[in-house]
Each structure stands twice: as structure tokens, then as C-alpha cells.
Tab-separated table of C-alpha atoms in Angstrom:
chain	number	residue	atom	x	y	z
Q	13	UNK	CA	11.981	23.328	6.844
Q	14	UNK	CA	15.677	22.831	7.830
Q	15	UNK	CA	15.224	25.420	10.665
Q	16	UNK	CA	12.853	22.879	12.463
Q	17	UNK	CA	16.696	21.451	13.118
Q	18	UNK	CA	17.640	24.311	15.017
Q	19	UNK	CA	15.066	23.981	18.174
Q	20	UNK	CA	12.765	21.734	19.994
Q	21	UNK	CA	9.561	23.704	19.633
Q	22	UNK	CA	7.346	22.693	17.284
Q	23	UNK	CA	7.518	24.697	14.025
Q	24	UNK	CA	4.912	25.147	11.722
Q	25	UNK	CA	5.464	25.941	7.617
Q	26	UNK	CA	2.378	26.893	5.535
Q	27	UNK	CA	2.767	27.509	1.604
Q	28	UNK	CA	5.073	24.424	1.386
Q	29	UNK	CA	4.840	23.275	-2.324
Q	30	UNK	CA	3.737	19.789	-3.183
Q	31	UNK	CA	7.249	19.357	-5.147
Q	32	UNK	CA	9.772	16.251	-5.438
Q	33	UNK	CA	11.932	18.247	-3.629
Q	34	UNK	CA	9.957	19.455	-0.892
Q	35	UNK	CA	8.657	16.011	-0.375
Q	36	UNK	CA	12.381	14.349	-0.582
Q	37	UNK	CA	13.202	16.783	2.388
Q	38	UNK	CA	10.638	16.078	4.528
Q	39	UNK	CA	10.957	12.363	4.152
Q	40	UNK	CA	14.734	12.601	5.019
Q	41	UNK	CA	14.084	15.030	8.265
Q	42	UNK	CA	11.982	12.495	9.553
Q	43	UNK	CA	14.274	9.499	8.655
Q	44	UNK	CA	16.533	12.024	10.760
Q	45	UNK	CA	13.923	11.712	13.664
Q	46	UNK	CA	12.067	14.765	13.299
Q	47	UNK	CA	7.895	14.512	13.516
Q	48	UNK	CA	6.281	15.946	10.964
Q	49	UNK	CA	2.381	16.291	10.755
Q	50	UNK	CA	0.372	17.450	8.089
Q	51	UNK	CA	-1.700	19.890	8.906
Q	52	UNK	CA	-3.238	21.020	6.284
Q	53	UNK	CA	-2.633	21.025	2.312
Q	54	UNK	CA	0.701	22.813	2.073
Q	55	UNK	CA	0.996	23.072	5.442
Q	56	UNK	CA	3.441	20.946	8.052
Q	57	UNK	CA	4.518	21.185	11.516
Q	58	UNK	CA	8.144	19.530	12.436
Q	59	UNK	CA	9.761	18.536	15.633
Q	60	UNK	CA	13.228	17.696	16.179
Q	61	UNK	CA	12.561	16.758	19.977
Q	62	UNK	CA	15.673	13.577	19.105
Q	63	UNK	CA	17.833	14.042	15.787
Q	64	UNK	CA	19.320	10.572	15.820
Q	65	UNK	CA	23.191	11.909	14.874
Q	66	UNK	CA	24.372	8.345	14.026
Q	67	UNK	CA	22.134	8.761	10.885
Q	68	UNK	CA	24.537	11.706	9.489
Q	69	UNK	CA	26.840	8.766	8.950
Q	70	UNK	CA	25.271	6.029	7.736
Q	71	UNK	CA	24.608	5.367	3.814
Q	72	UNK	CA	21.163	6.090	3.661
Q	73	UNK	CA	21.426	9.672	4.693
Q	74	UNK	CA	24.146	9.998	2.104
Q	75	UNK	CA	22.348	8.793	-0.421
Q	76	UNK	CA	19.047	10.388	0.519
Q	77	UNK	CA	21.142	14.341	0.695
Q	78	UNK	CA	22.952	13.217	-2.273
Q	79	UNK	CA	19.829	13.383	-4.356
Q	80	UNK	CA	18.674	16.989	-2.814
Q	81	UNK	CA	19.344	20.491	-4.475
Q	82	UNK	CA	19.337	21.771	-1.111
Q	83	UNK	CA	21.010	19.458	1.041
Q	84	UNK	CA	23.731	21.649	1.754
Q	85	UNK	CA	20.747	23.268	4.020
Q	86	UNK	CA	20.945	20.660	6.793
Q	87	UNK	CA	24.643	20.797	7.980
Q	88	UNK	CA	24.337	24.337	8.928
């Protein structure tokens, strides 16, 4: 899902597990400004048309990637 970060385009993920996780990410890529639209069960499309960059600083981002396994994902 953290690839949707790389382009524009709209990219679209099937076989996404309904996991804490999974659902932790998603809900902190679109705090991040990217749109993401259920599709289908286990399936999403994301966005990131406008990443709003002041977010990598502020607490609730920390917080938020603090709590994921794969955080580290994001930054690249």
C-alpha cells in the first residue's frame, strides 16, 4: 500500500487482509492525504494526488507510525 506514495495514478491492491495492521496503515495514508476507496472486500484503490508533508512532522503522524510494524515502509 506504501507504493501508492510513490505516484499519482491511482493504484489498486486486491487480497488486502482485514488486519489491525492493514487497517492502521490505511487510516494513516489517508490522514497523510491519500484517497482511498473500497472497492471491494479486500480490495482498495489509493491516490496520493497531495501528500500533505507538514503531517510527517506533526505528533499525530508520530504517534500513528509509532504504533505500526511496518512504518519504516513509508519514508522510503
Amino acid at each position: 500500500m506504501c507504493v501508492s506514495l510513490l505516484t499519482s495514478e491511482k493504484v489498486t491492491i486486491s487480497n488486502i487482509p482485514d488486519i489491525a495492521d492493514v487497517n492502521k496503515l490505511i487510516g494513516l495514508l489517508e490522514a497523510m492525504g491519500v484517497i482511498v476507496e473500497k472497492v471491494a472486500s479486500g480490495t482498495f484503490s489509493f491516490q496520493a494526488k497531495e501528500i500533505n508533508f507538514d503531517y510527517f512532522t506533526s505528533e499525530d503522524f508520530r504517534q500513528r507510525a509509532g504504533s505500526l510494524r511496518g512504518s519504516v515502509m513509508i519514508m522510503g
